[in-house]
Short mmCIF file of C-alpha atoms in Angstrom, two decimals:
data_model
loop_
_atom_site.label_atom_id
_atom_site.label_comp_id
_atom_site.label_asym_id
_atom_site.label_seq_id
_atom_site.Cartn_x
_atom_site.Cartn_y
_atom_site.Cartn_z
CA MET J 24 -25.42 2.60 -16.05
CA THR J 25 -22.64 5.11 -15.41
CA PHE J 26 -21.34 5.83 -11.91
CA LEU J 27 -18.55 7.71 -10.15
CA PHE J 28 -15.89 6.16 -7.92
CA THR J 29 -13.24 7.96 -5.88
CA SER J 30 -9.91 6.88 -4.36
CA GLU J 31 -7.18 8.83 -2.62
CA SER J 32 -3.47 8.58 -1.92
CA VAL J 33 -1.10 10.52 0.31
CA SER J 34 2.51 11.57 -0.12
CA GLU J 35 5.60 10.19 1.57
CA GLY J 36 5.52 13.33 3.72
CA HIS J 37 2.01 12.77 5.07
CA PRO J 38 2.31 12.20 8.87
CA ASP J 39 0.68 8.76 8.76
CA LYS J 40 2.94 7.70 5.89
CA LEU J 41 5.98 8.96 7.76
CA CYS J 42 5.04 6.57 10.56
CA ASP J 43 4.56 3.69 8.12
CA GLN J 44 8.00 4.35 6.64
CA ILE J 45 9.66 4.49 10.04
CA SER J 46 7.97 1.25 11.16
CA ASP J 47 9.09 -0.53 8.00
CA ALA J 48 12.60 0.92 8.21
CA VAL J 49 12.92 -0.71 11.64
CA LEU J 50 11.51 -3.98 10.27
CA ASP J 51 13.95 -4.04 7.34
CA ALA J 52 16.91 -3.27 9.59
CA ALA J 53 15.98 -6.19 11.86
CA LEU J 54 15.50 -8.59 8.94
CA ALA J 55 18.78 -7.53 7.31
CA GLY J 56 20.72 -8.97 10.26
CA ASP J 57 18.30 -11.68 11.35
CA PRO J 58 15.77 -13.00 8.77
CA ALA J 59 13.85 -14.75 11.58
CA SER J 60 13.17 -11.49 13.42
CA ARG J 61 9.72 -11.04 14.91
CA VAL J 62 8.64 -7.43 14.59
CA ALA J 63 5.48 -5.52 15.46
CA VAL J 64 6.48 -1.86 15.56
CA GLU J 65 4.17 1.13 15.76
CA CYS J 66 5.10 4.78 15.37
CA PHE J 67 3.44 8.01 16.48
CA THR J 68 4.52 11.51 15.54
CA THR J 69 3.41 15.01 16.46
CA THR J 70 5.09 18.39 16.87
CA ASN J 71 8.86 17.88 17.26
CA THR J 72 8.34 14.30 18.48
CA VAL J 73 8.48 10.72 17.21
CA ILE J 74 7.63 7.76 19.45
CA VAL J 75 8.44 4.21 18.37
CA GLY J 76 6.95 1.35 20.38
CA GLY J 77 5.99 -2.28 20.15
CA GLU J 78 7.56 -5.72 20.18
CA ILE J 79 10.80 -6.93 18.59
CA THR J 80 12.60 -10.23 19.01
CA THR J 81 15.81 -10.10 16.96
CA ARG J 82 19.52 -10.79 17.08
CA THR J 83 20.20 -7.63 15.07
CA PRO J 84 21.62 -4.65 16.98
CA LEU J 85 19.28 -1.77 16.15
CA ASP J 86 19.83 1.98 16.36
CA VAL J 87 16.16 2.91 16.11
CA GLU J 88 16.75 6.61 16.73
CA ALA J 89 19.14 6.77 13.78
CA LEU J 90 16.59 5.00 11.57
CA VAL J 91 13.93 7.53 12.56
CA ARG J 92 16.15 10.51 11.79
CA LYS J 93 17.32 9.08 8.47
CA THR J 94 13.74 8.42 7.35
CA LEU J 95 12.57 11.92 8.24
CA CYS J 96 15.50 13.57 6.49
CA ASN J 97 15.22 11.42 3.36
CA VAL J 98 11.59 12.48 2.97
CA GLY J 99 12.63 16.12 3.32
CA TYR J 100 11.80 17.05 6.91
CA THR J 101 15.00 18.89 7.79
CA ALA J 102 13.70 22.10 9.40
CA ASP J 103 11.06 22.95 11.98
CA GLU J 104 9.18 25.23 9.57
CA LEU J 105 8.54 22.20 7.32
CA GLY J 106 6.68 20.36 10.07
CA ILE J 107 9.50 18.56 11.91
CA ASP J 108 13.31 18.55 11.83
CA GLY J 109 14.65 15.02 11.65
CA ASN J 110 18.07 16.17 12.81
CA ILE J 111 17.00 17.53 16.19
CA CYS J 112 13.47 16.32 17.00
CA ASN J 113 12.69 14.35 20.14
CA VAL J 114 12.77 10.56 19.53
CA GLN J 115 11.49 8.09 22.12
CA VAL J 116 11.96 4.33 21.72
CA LEU J 117 9.73 1.99 23.74
CA LEU J 118 10.32 -1.57 22.55
CA HIS J 119 10.24 -5.00 24.20
CA GLU J 120 10.26 -8.64 23.09
CA GLN J 121 7.34 -10.53 21.58
CA SER J 122 5.03 -12.30 24.02
CA PRO J 123 5.96 -16.00 24.41
CA ASP J 124 2.24 -16.83 24.30
CA ILE J 125 2.12 -15.54 20.72
CA ALA J 126 5.51 -16.97 19.79
CA GLN J 127 4.54 -20.56 20.64
CA GLY J 128 1.73 -20.48 18.11
CA VAL J 129 4.06 -19.25 15.38
CA ASN J 130 7.14 -21.36 16.15
CA GLU J 131 6.96 -24.72 14.40
CA GLY J 132 6.28 -27.51 16.92
CA ASP J 133 5.77 -25.23 19.94
CA GLY J 134 1.99 -24.70 19.93
CA LEU J 135 -1.00 -27.00 19.83
CA TYR J 136 -0.34 -27.81 16.16
CA ALA J 137 2.77 -29.19 14.51
CA GLN J 138 3.01 -26.64 11.67
CA ALA J 139 3.99 -23.02 12.14
CA GLY J 140 0.71 -21.16 12.58
CA ALA J 141 -0.58 -17.70 11.81
CA GLY J 142 0.61 -14.93 14.10
CA ASP J 143 -2.95 -13.78 14.70
CA GLN J 144 -6.51 -14.38 13.64
CA GLY J 145 -7.84 -12.21 10.87
CA LEU J 146 -9.28 -11.85 7.39
CA MET J 147 -7.52 -10.53 4.31
CA PHE J 148 -8.57 -9.57 0.79
CA GLY J 149 -6.72 -9.77 -2.49
CA TYR J 150 -7.82 -8.37 -5.83
CA ALA J 151 -6.88 -7.92 -9.47
CA CYS J 152 -8.71 -6.65 -12.55
CA ASN J 153 -8.10 -5.67 -16.16
CA GLN J 154 -8.85 -1.96 -15.77
CA THR J 155 -5.18 -0.96 -15.98
CA GLU J 156 -1.78 -2.40 -16.93
CA GLU J 157 -1.12 -2.69 -13.21
CA LEU J 158 -4.21 -4.94 -12.91
CA MET J 159 -5.56 -2.46 -10.37
CA PRO J 160 -8.58 -0.12 -10.20
CA LEU J 161 -7.89 3.10 -12.11
CA PRO J 162 -8.75 5.64 -9.33
CA ILE J 163 -6.08 4.36 -6.92
CA VAL J 164 -3.50 4.02 -9.72
CA LEU J 165 -3.97 7.66 -10.71
CA SER J 166 -4.01 8.87 -7.10
CA HIS J 167 -0.69 7.14 -6.37
CA ARG J 168 0.79 8.48 -9.60
CA LEU J 169 -0.10 12.05 -8.68
CA VAL J 170 1.57 12.05 -5.27
CA ARG J 171 4.61 10.16 -6.58
CA VAL J 172 5.16 12.65 -9.43
CA LEU J 173 4.51 15.50 -6.99
CA ALA J 174 7.36 14.20 -4.81
CA ASP J 175 9.60 14.06 -7.87
CA LEU J 176 8.80 17.70 -8.65
CA ARG J 177 9.69 18.62 -5.07
CA HIS J 178 12.91 16.59 -4.80
CA SER J 179 14.14 17.78 -8.22
CA GLY J 180 13.57 21.44 -7.32
CA LYS J 181 11.35 22.04 -10.36
CA LEU J 182 8.70 23.46 -8.03
CA PRO J 183 10.92 24.83 -5.24
CA TYR J 184 8.08 26.10 -3.09
CA LEU J 185 6.69 22.59 -2.45
CA ARG J 186 6.92 20.99 0.99
CA PRO J 187 6.59 17.27 1.83
CA ASP J 188 2.99 16.88 3.04
CA ALA J 189 0.37 16.23 0.34
CA LYS J 190 -2.79 14.31 -0.62
CA ALA J 191 -4.44 13.45 -3.94
CA GLN J 192 -7.96 12.25 -4.72
CA VAL J 193 -9.29 11.14 -8.09
CA THR J 194 -12.90 10.54 -9.09
CA VAL J 195 -13.41 8.39 -12.19
CA GLU J 196 -16.61 8.03 -14.19
CA TYR J 197 -17.35 4.44 -15.24
CA SER J 198 -19.56 3.15 -18.05
CA ASP J 199 -19.84 -0.12 -16.11
CA ARG J 200 -17.82 -1.85 -13.38
CA ARG J 201 -15.00 -2.84 -15.73
CA THR J 202 -14.89 0.21 -18.03
CA PRO J 203 -13.46 3.52 -16.79
CA LYS J 204 -14.61 6.33 -19.07
CA ARG J 205 -13.06 9.63 -17.88
CA VAL J 206 -11.70 11.50 -14.89
CA ASP J 207 -14.47 13.59 -13.38
CA THR J 208 -12.63 15.33 -10.51
CA VAL J 209 -9.10 15.76 -9.19
CA VAL J 210 -8.47 17.07 -5.68
CA LEU J 211 -4.85 17.88 -4.84
CA SER J 212 -3.68 19.45 -1.59
CA THR J 213 0.03 20.10 -1.17
CA GLN J 214 2.04 21.84 1.51
CA HIS J 215 3.96 24.88 0.27
CA ASP J 216 6.10 27.74 1.54
CA GLU J 217 4.99 31.29 2.29
CA THR J 218 6.21 32.76 -0.99
CA VAL J 219 3.97 31.17 -3.61
CA SER J 220 0.53 32.51 -4.49
CA HIS J 221 -2.47 30.23 -4.70
CA GLU J 222 -2.92 31.19 -8.34
CA LYS J 223 0.61 30.17 -9.34
CA LEU J 224 0.50 26.96 -7.31
CA SER J 225 -2.81 25.96 -8.90
CA ALA J 226 -1.58 26.69 -12.42
CA ASP J 227 1.66 24.77 -11.86
CA ILE J 228 -0.08 21.75 -10.32
CA ILE J 229 -2.56 21.49 -13.18
CA SER J 230 -0.01 21.96 -15.97
CA GLN J 231 3.12 20.28 -14.56
CA LEU J 232 1.52 17.55 -12.45
CA ILE J 233 -2.03 16.60 -13.33
CA LYS J 234 -1.79 16.97 -17.11
CA THR J 235 1.46 14.99 -17.21
CA ALA J 236 0.50 12.25 -14.73
CA ILE J 237 -3.02 11.58 -16.03
CA PRO J 238 -3.45 10.50 -19.68
CA ALA J 239 -4.94 13.27 -21.81
CA GLU J 240 -7.72 11.04 -23.11
CA LEU J 241 -9.12 10.76 -19.57
CA LEU J 242 -9.35 14.53 -19.08
CA ASP J 243 -11.93 16.74 -20.79
CA GLU J 244 -13.50 20.19 -20.53
CA LYS J 245 -15.83 18.94 -17.79
CA THR J 246 -13.08 17.62 -15.51
CA ARG J 247 -13.01 19.59 -12.27
CA TYR J 248 -9.82 20.55 -10.42
CA PHE J 249 -9.66 21.50 -6.75
CA ILE J 250 -6.12 22.56 -5.86
CA ASN J 251 -5.50 23.41 -2.20
CA PRO J 252 -9.19 24.24 -1.84
CA THR J 253 -8.74 25.92 1.57
CA GLY J 254 -6.46 28.44 -0.13
CA ARG J 255 -3.40 27.83 2.09
CA PHE J 256 -1.34 24.83 3.25
CA VAL J 257 1.85 26.14 4.84
CA ILE J 258 1.64 24.35 8.19
CA GLY J 259 1.91 20.63 7.56
CA GLY J 260 3.72 17.45 8.49
CA PRO J 261 3.57 16.26 12.10
CA HIS J 262 3.15 19.85 13.31
CA GLY J 263 -0.04 20.22 11.27
CA ASP J 264 -1.48 16.78 12.04
CA ALA J 265 -0.35 13.89 14.22
CA GLY J 266 0.64 10.71 12.42
CA LEU J 267 0.22 7.04 13.29
CA THR J 268 1.30 3.75 11.71
CA GLY J 269 -1.47 1.87 9.93
CA ARG J 270 -4.00 4.66 9.41
CA LYS J 271 -3.83 4.58 5.60
CA ILE J 272 -4.74 0.95 4.97
CA VAL J 273 -7.17 1.75 2.15
CA VAL J 274 -4.50 3.87 0.45
CA ASP J 275 -2.12 0.92 0.87
CA THR J 276 -4.44 -1.51 -0.93
CA TYR J 277 -7.17 -0.94 -3.52
CA GLY J 278 -8.52 2.52 -2.76
CA GLY J 279 -11.82 1.22 -1.40
CA TRP J 280 -12.80 -0.56 -4.62
CA VAL J 281 -12.95 -3.85 -2.72
CA PRO J 282 -13.03 -4.53 1.05
CA HIS J 283 -10.01 -4.42 3.32
CA GLY J 284 -9.72 -6.95 6.12
CA GLY J 285 -8.83 -4.33 8.71
CA GLY J 286 -5.24 -5.21 9.57
CA ALA J 287 -2.47 -2.76 8.73
CA PHE J 288 0.80 -3.77 7.05
CA SER J 289 3.70 -1.56 8.05
CA GLY J 290 5.95 -2.56 10.92
CA LYS J 291 4.85 -6.22 10.85
CA ASP J 292 7.05 -9.16 9.93
CA SER J 293 5.68 -11.87 7.66
CA THR J 294 4.45 -14.19 10.42
CA LYS J 295 1.65 -11.64 10.78
CA VAL J 296 -0.91 -12.76 8.22
CA ASP J 297 -2.46 -9.28 8.24
CA ARG J 298 0.41 -8.47 5.93
CA SER J 299 1.72 -11.68 4.40
CA ALA J 300 -1.65 -13.23 3.55
CA ALA J 301 -2.86 -9.96 2.01
CA TYR J 302 0.23 -10.05 -0.21
CA MET J 303 -0.45 -13.69 -1.07
CA ALA J 304 -4.09 -12.95 -1.89
CA ARG J 305 -2.96 -10.23 -4.32
CA TYR J 306 -0.42 -12.66 -5.85
CA VAL J 307 -3.10 -15.31 -6.34
CA ALA J 308 -5.62 -12.86 -7.80
CA LYS J 309 -3.11 -11.26 -10.15
CA ASN J 310 -1.91 -14.59 -11.53
CA LEU J 311 -5.46 -15.83 -12.04
CA VAL J 312 -6.44 -12.68 -13.94
CA SER J 313 -3.24 -12.87 -15.98
CA SER J 314 -4.00 -16.49 -16.81
CA GLY J 315 -7.26 -15.56 -18.54
CA LEU J 316 -9.48 -17.61 -16.21
CA VAL J 317 -11.14 -14.42 -15.03
CA ASP J 318 -11.12 -10.70 -15.82
CA GLU J 319 -11.73 -9.54 -12.24
CA LEU J 320 -11.20 -11.47 -9.02
CA GLU J 321 -11.60 -10.76 -5.31
CA ILE J 322 -10.27 -13.29 -2.80
CA GLN J 323 -10.90 -13.46 0.94
CA LEU J 324 -8.65 -15.50 3.23
CA ALA J 325 -9.17 -16.00 6.98
CA TYR J 326 -6.88 -17.48 9.64
CA ALA J 327 -6.88 -18.56 13.29
CA ILE J 328 -3.89 -17.75 15.47
CA GLY J 329 -1.54 -20.70 15.77
CA VAL J 330 -3.22 -22.62 12.92
CA ALA J 331 -1.43 -23.04 9.59
CA ASP J 332 -4.18 -23.54 7.01
CA PRO J 333 -6.73 -20.81 6.33
CA VAL J 334 -10.09 -21.42 8.00
CA SER J 335 -11.86 -20.12 4.89
CA ILE J 336 -11.21 -19.13 1.28
CA ARG J 337 -13.79 -17.26 -0.80
CA VAL J 338 -13.64 -15.98 -4.37
CA GLU J 339 -15.84 -13.49 -6.22
CA SER J 340 -15.43 -13.25 -10.00
CA PHE J 341 -18.15 -10.63 -10.68
CA GLY J 342 -19.47 -12.72 -13.56
CA THR J 343 -16.18 -12.53 -15.51
CA ALA J 344 -14.86 -16.09 -15.08
CA THR J 345 -14.44 -18.52 -17.96
CA VAL J 346 -14.74 -21.42 -15.48
CA SER J 347 -16.87 -21.91 -12.37
CA GLU J 348 -15.88 -20.35 -9.05
CA ASP J 349 -15.64 -23.87 -7.61
CA GLU J 350 -13.05 -24.60 -10.29
CA ILE J 351 -11.17 -21.41 -9.40
CA LEU J 352 -11.10 -22.49 -5.74
CA ARG J 353 -9.78 -25.90 -6.72
CA VAL J 354 -6.98 -24.37 -8.78
CA ILE J 355 -6.04 -22.00 -5.96
CA LYS J 356 -5.81 -24.80 -3.42
CA GLU J 357 -3.70 -26.94 -5.76
CA ALA J 358 -1.38 -24.24 -7.07
CA PHE J 359 -0.72 -22.09 -4.00
CA ASP J 360 0.53 -22.93 -0.49
CA LEU J 361 -1.55 -20.65 1.74
CA THR J 362 0.05 -21.62 5.06
CA PRO J 363 2.14 -18.88 6.71
CA ALA J 364 5.33 -20.86 6.06
CA GLY J 365 4.32 -21.46 2.45
CA ILE J 366 3.53 -17.78 1.91
CA ILE J 367 6.86 -16.69 3.39
CA ALA J 368 8.77 -19.14 1.19
CA THR J 369 6.83 -18.36 -1.99
CA LEU J 370 7.17 -14.58 -1.68
CA SER J 371 10.65 -14.40 -0.06
CA LEU J 372 9.24 -12.49 2.89
CA ARG J 373 12.29 -12.93 5.10
CA GLU J 374 14.08 -10.38 2.91
CA PRO J 375 14.30 -6.68 3.94
CA LEU J 376 12.04 -5.43 1.15
CA PHE J 377 9.27 -3.70 3.06
CA ALA J 378 10.35 -0.07 3.50
CA GLN J 379 9.95 0.55 -0.24
CA THR J 380 6.25 -0.37 0.03
CA ALA J 381 5.45 2.07 2.84
CA ALA J 382 4.53 4.93 0.50
CA TYR J 383 2.65 4.90 -2.84
CA GLY J 384 0.88 1.59 -2.30
CA HIS J 385 1.75 -2.05 -1.71
CA PHE J 386 0.06 -3.31 -4.88
CA GLY J 387 0.25 -2.46 -8.58
CA ARG J 388 3.79 -1.11 -8.26
CA ARG J 389 5.71 -0.98 -11.54
CA ASP J 390 8.59 1.10 -10.19
CA ILE J 391 9.91 -1.63 -7.88
CA ASP J 392 10.15 -5.44 -8.12
CA LEU J 393 7.84 -7.00 -5.54
CA PRO J 394 7.44 -10.79 -5.38
CA TRP J 395 3.65 -10.67 -5.01
CA GLU J 396 3.37 -8.62 -8.21
CA ARG J 397 5.04 -11.29 -10.37
CA CYS J 398 2.90 -13.33 -12.75
CA ASP J 399 4.99 -16.49 -12.61
CA LYS J 400 2.18 -18.99 -11.96
CA VAL J 401 0.17 -18.35 -15.12
CA ALA J 402 1.29 -21.45 -17.02
CA GLU J 403 0.65 -23.73 -14.03
CA ILE J 404 -2.80 -22.22 -13.45
CA ARG J 405 -3.79 -22.70 -17.09
CA GLU J 406 -2.53 -26.27 -17.05
CA ARG J 407 -4.42 -27.11 -13.86
CA ALA J 408 -7.56 -25.57 -15.32
CA GLY J 409 -7.22 -27.63 -18.49
CA LEU J 410 -6.49 -24.66 -20.74
CA ALA J 411 -3.83 -24.49 -23.42
CA VAL J 412 -0.61 -23.05 -22.02
CA GLY J 413 0.45 -19.92 -23.88
CA ALA J 414 -2.83 -19.63 -25.77
#
């Protein structure tokens, strides 16, 4: 039975993504000088204003205002008519240290349990499938690709009328859950200057963006295109819509194909399992799919604050596993250290690598080297499952 499924992505200039990038820029700056930094930074932006608030415990001297301005300007917000001017906008910084009540549950030996515990309670999902080379669902892969190529067209000057704010949405028709058939609909809204006509913008976006970013075999005469469907998108950025850290969590993950636990990523150091355990769950799922044990895998992890081991682990193989789900659980528990300390060590999460994830998705990235995207546990998984290594 065929069905349609839709995912969306947003550009680096979308107000919510601006806030994610600022939050992660602060996180990376703290980690660069002090790998043990505790960071929980939120950002809010609106007309001519950026507010950064939250909790930081670090030995790194931080110039947060400079980080804000650099992020805005790198994205392209350098004039008020674009939506905000990073050079002159109002920046407010409202930061204080992490609560000692939280810290004692995360510091090894300080809380009720000997091991370093999770920084909060919560549930996280990880996923991988064989739909794409990225081992991700096709709709979110294509949506990310569209906004990333759109940014390239803007930065290169090939389409000089483009401005930073943009969104893409792709609807894919499936033959069944594991078999994408064609692209049914593409929706693309991009900020632009006053000079370009809607007709020229639409023609350029279809020819220079969509038909280069999406494989030709997925497009046909029935594919529908909606380009700036309101007819005008001049006012954008923080002046058009307020932005907030953590409001694009479905964009950040799997495009709605599988559940999201609810916790956002950006601005959080790796003691926060909202982020680190979601990365670990992706790492586990991707290695299991790559090992051939399963063609599609969803994993749920759940934690209690101050407790090291997950309180639950659940797997769903959607009928694609070559072994039982009990066997998959056994392999996961034997092959992967799912404690916060184990996750941090396995994925090198004390390194300042987070700002690069704050736009265009945290998973399925082939343009950057992310530890949780590596398939370096395949041989061990196959051995533990009793399968021939390398077969």
